[in-house]
């Protein structure tokens, strides 16, 4: 089974405010007051400035979008996260912007590398955003509900069913 995600994550009220400025941005609520904006092809095309955008070594971060994230983070902290797994093997990338600048990361865990003791890159960003691990959940990733959809574009369909 596979899993892939590319998204901006943050407090729902922050993402709703900033999404209004960005064509193609759709806010999908998560648990604990968080939400995500899936990095769909439509959003990627609308957000890119035409540059390569791989300075932070993410797979699907549009050129120039780091500055957009920095600008958005003046309204509140937010993260950009990517995960790709097939058959239980994969990678995670995550970074956190706050106060108009890159505050943490980017952090990477590549194929066959274990997660650090403090958690996966995505869970670390979520923890810095204020997500808490519930007793029955493995980590912050599950606690906020990132396990509910297995593909980035599926979040759009999930949101329409709410």
Tab-separated table of C-alpha atoms in Angstrom:
chain	number	residue	atom	x	y	z
A	1	UNK	CA	0.000	0.000	0.000
A	2	UNK	CA	1.248	3.487	-0.767
A	3	UNK	CA	0.970	6.905	0.845
A	4	UNK	CA	1.886	10.312	-0.566
A	5	UNK	CA	1.354	13.790	0.769
A	6	UNK	CA	2.547	17.253	-0.161
A	7	UNK	CA	0.846	19.989	1.831
A	8	UNK	CA	0.996	23.156	3.872
A	9	UNK	CA	-0.161	22.492	7.459
A	10	UNK	CA	-1.042	24.923	10.209
A	11	UNK	CA	-3.772	26.256	12.453
A	12	UNK	CA	-7.046	26.258	10.516
A	13	UNK	CA	-7.749	29.958	11.071
A	14	UNK	CA	-4.298	30.912	9.738
A	15	UNK	CA	-4.656	28.753	6.628
A	16	UNK	CA	-8.169	30.066	5.914
A	17	UNK	CA	-6.873	33.643	6.068
A	18	UNK	CA	-3.889	33.077	3.786
A	19	UNK	CA	-5.641	30.724	1.335
A	20	UNK	CA	-7.880	33.578	0.252
A	21	UNK	CA	-4.760	35.165	-1.299
A	22	UNK	CA	-3.714	32.084	-3.287
A	23	UNK	CA	-5.582	30.762	-6.343
A	24	UNK	CA	-6.006	26.988	-6.184
A	25	UNK	CA	-5.590	26.785	-2.391
A	26	UNK	CA	-8.195	24.575	-0.692
A	27	UNK	CA	-8.264	24.351	3.104
A	28	UNK	CA	-9.114	20.917	4.531
A	29	UNK	CA	-9.793	20.705	8.292
A	30	UNK	CA	-7.856	18.230	10.408
A	31	UNK	CA	-8.194	17.417	14.107
A	32	UNK	CA	-6.996	19.604	17.009
A	33	UNK	CA	-7.790	22.851	15.184
A	34	UNK	CA	-5.336	22.227	12.357
A	35	UNK	CA	-5.889	22.134	8.621
A	36	UNK	CA	-3.928	21.442	5.470
A	37	UNK	CA	-3.719	22.909	2.003
A	38	UNK	CA	-2.899	20.058	-0.388
A	39	UNK	CA	-0.172	20.914	-2.913
A	40	UNK	CA	-2.239	19.854	-5.907
A	41	UNK	CA	-1.076	20.341	-9.483
A	42	UNK	CA	-3.504	23.277	-9.754
A	43	UNK	CA	-2.031	24.996	-6.691
A	44	UNK	CA	1.518	24.208	-7.832
A	45	UNK	CA	0.878	25.810	-11.233
A	46	UNK	CA	-0.782	28.879	-9.678
A	47	UNK	CA	1.909	29.317	-7.016
A	48	UNK	CA	5.130	28.843	-8.964
A	49	UNK	CA	7.184	31.820	-10.074
A	50	UNK	CA	8.816	29.706	-12.785
A	51	UNK	CA	12.064	29.044	-10.924
A	52	UNK	CA	13.167	25.526	-10.006
A	53	UNK	CA	12.282	25.859	-6.323
A	54	UNK	CA	14.442	22.954	-5.176
A	55	UNK	CA	16.745	24.904	-2.870
A	56	UNK	CA	15.129	23.271	0.167
A	57	UNK	CA	15.202	19.811	-1.508
A	58	UNK	CA	11.454	19.181	-1.467
A	59	UNK	CA	9.877	17.253	-4.354
A	60	UNK	CA	6.846	19.430	-5.006
A	61	UNK	CA	7.575	22.868	-3.568
A	62	UNK	CA	6.864	25.418	-6.326
A	63	UNK	CA	9.602	27.860	-7.261
A	64	UNK	CA	9.303	30.972	-5.103
A	65	UNK	CA	6.806	29.349	-2.731
A	66	UNK	CA	9.299	29.496	0.148
A	67	UNK	CA	8.769	33.280	0.156
A	68	UNK	CA	4.990	32.797	0.064
A	69	UNK	CA	5.279	30.502	3.098
A	70	UNK	CA	7.470	33.048	4.864
A	71	UNK	CA	4.920	35.788	4.150
A	72	UNK	CA	2.020	33.588	5.279
A	73	UNK	CA	3.849	32.726	8.497
A	74	UNK	CA	3.565	36.314	9.682
A	75	UNK	CA	-0.106	35.439	10.361
A	76	UNK	CA	0.955	32.350	12.346
A	77	UNK	CA	3.386	29.445	12.141
A	78	UNK	CA	2.934	26.836	9.432
A	79	UNK	CA	4.733	23.869	7.977
A	80	UNK	CA	5.315	22.407	4.559
A	81	UNK	CA	5.413	18.615	4.578
A	82	UNK	CA	6.009	15.820	2.105
A	83	UNK	CA	5.821	12.063	2.530
A	84	UNK	CA	6.082	9.220	0.064
A	85	UNK	CA	5.776	5.542	1.007
A	86	UNK	CA	5.272	2.312	-0.893
A	87	UNK	CA	5.139	-1.005	0.897
A	88	UNK	CA	6.162	0.611	4.179
A	89	UNK	CA	9.385	2.068	2.747
A	90	UNK	CA	9.707	5.746	1.981
A	91	UNK	CA	10.741	9.255	2.867
A	92	UNK	CA	9.549	12.318	4.781
A	93	UNK	CA	10.493	15.967	4.471
A	94	UNK	CA	9.222	18.856	6.601
A	95	UNK	CA	10.002	22.468	7.482
A	96	UNK	CA	8.422	25.124	9.673
A	97	UNK	CA	8.024	28.842	8.961
A	98	UNK	CA	7.249	31.337	11.715
A	99	UNK	CA	7.367	35.119	11.972
A	100	UNK	CA	8.243	35.544	8.318
A	101	UNK	CA	11.209	33.188	8.161
A	102	UNK	CA	12.218	29.555	7.956
A	103	UNK	CA	12.356	28.560	11.622
A	104	UNK	CA	13.017	24.799	11.588
A	105	UNK	CA	14.390	22.529	8.893
A	106	UNK	CA	14.124	21.357	6.376
A	107	UNK	CA	14.300	17.948	8.016
A	108	UNK	CA	14.611	14.738	6.011
A	109	UNK	CA	14.313	11.029	6.628
A	110	UNK	CA	15.171	9.051	3.529
A	111	UNK	CA	14.600	5.446	2.519
A	112	UNK	CA	15.821	2.949	5.136
A	113	UNK	CA	16.664	5.677	7.666
A	114	UNK	CA	14.930	5.376	11.040
A	115	UNK	CA	12.937	8.235	12.490
A	116	UNK	CA	14.809	10.156	15.186
A	117	UNK	CA	13.773	9.406	18.781
A	118	UNK	CA	11.887	12.732	18.913
A	119	UNK	CA	9.679	11.690	15.985
A	120	UNK	CA	9.324	11.840	12.243
A	121	UNK	CA	9.966	15.156	10.478
A	122	UNK	CA	6.216	15.701	10.008
A	123	UNK	CA	5.437	14.854	13.650
A	124	UNK	CA	8.177	17.242	14.778
A	125	UNK	CA	6.654	20.098	12.759
A	126	UNK	CA	3.199	19.255	14.098
A	127	UNK	CA	4.528	19.234	17.664
A	128	UNK	CA	6.099	22.681	17.130
A	129	UNK	CA	2.737	23.871	15.817
A	130	UNK	CA	1.119	22.672	19.044
A	131	UNK	CA	-0.300	19.278	18.076
A	132	UNK	CA	-0.440	16.761	20.889
A	133	UNK	CA	-0.122	13.023	20.780
A	134	UNK	CA	-3.210	11.264	22.092
A	135	UNK	CA	-2.651	8.138	24.140
A	136	UNK	CA	-4.189	5.801	21.591
A	137	UNK	CA	-2.324	7.328	18.624
A	138	UNK	CA	1.182	6.458	17.561
A	139	UNK	CA	2.243	10.086	17.026
A	140	UNK	CA	1.128	13.618	16.166
A	141	UNK	CA	0.748	12.586	12.497
A	142	UNK	CA	-2.073	10.193	13.423
A	143	UNK	CA	-3.464	12.432	16.183
A	144	UNK	CA	-4.274	15.258	13.753
A	145	UNK	CA	-5.642	12.808	11.171
A	146	UNK	CA	-3.025	12.757	8.426
A	147	UNK	CA	-3.656	9.021	8.069
A	148	UNK	CA	-7.208	9.571	6.725
A	149	UNK	CA	-6.222	9.954	3.043
A	150	UNK	CA	-3.471	8.123	1.197
A	151	UNK	CA	-2.930	10.577	-1.701
A	152	UNK	CA	-2.567	14.355	-1.812
A	153	UNK	CA	-5.468	14.880	-4.245
A	154	UNK	CA	-7.733	12.622	-2.147
A	155	UNK	CA	-7.873	15.364	0.497
A	156	UNK	CA	-9.980	17.449	-1.898
A	157	UNK	CA	-12.520	14.636	-2.197
A	158	UNK	CA	-12.401	13.982	1.549
A	159	UNK	CA	-13.209	17.638	2.225
A	160	UNK	CA	-16.180	17.616	-0.174
A	161	UNK	CA	-17.699	14.657	1.740
A	162	UNK	CA	-17.724	16.518	5.071
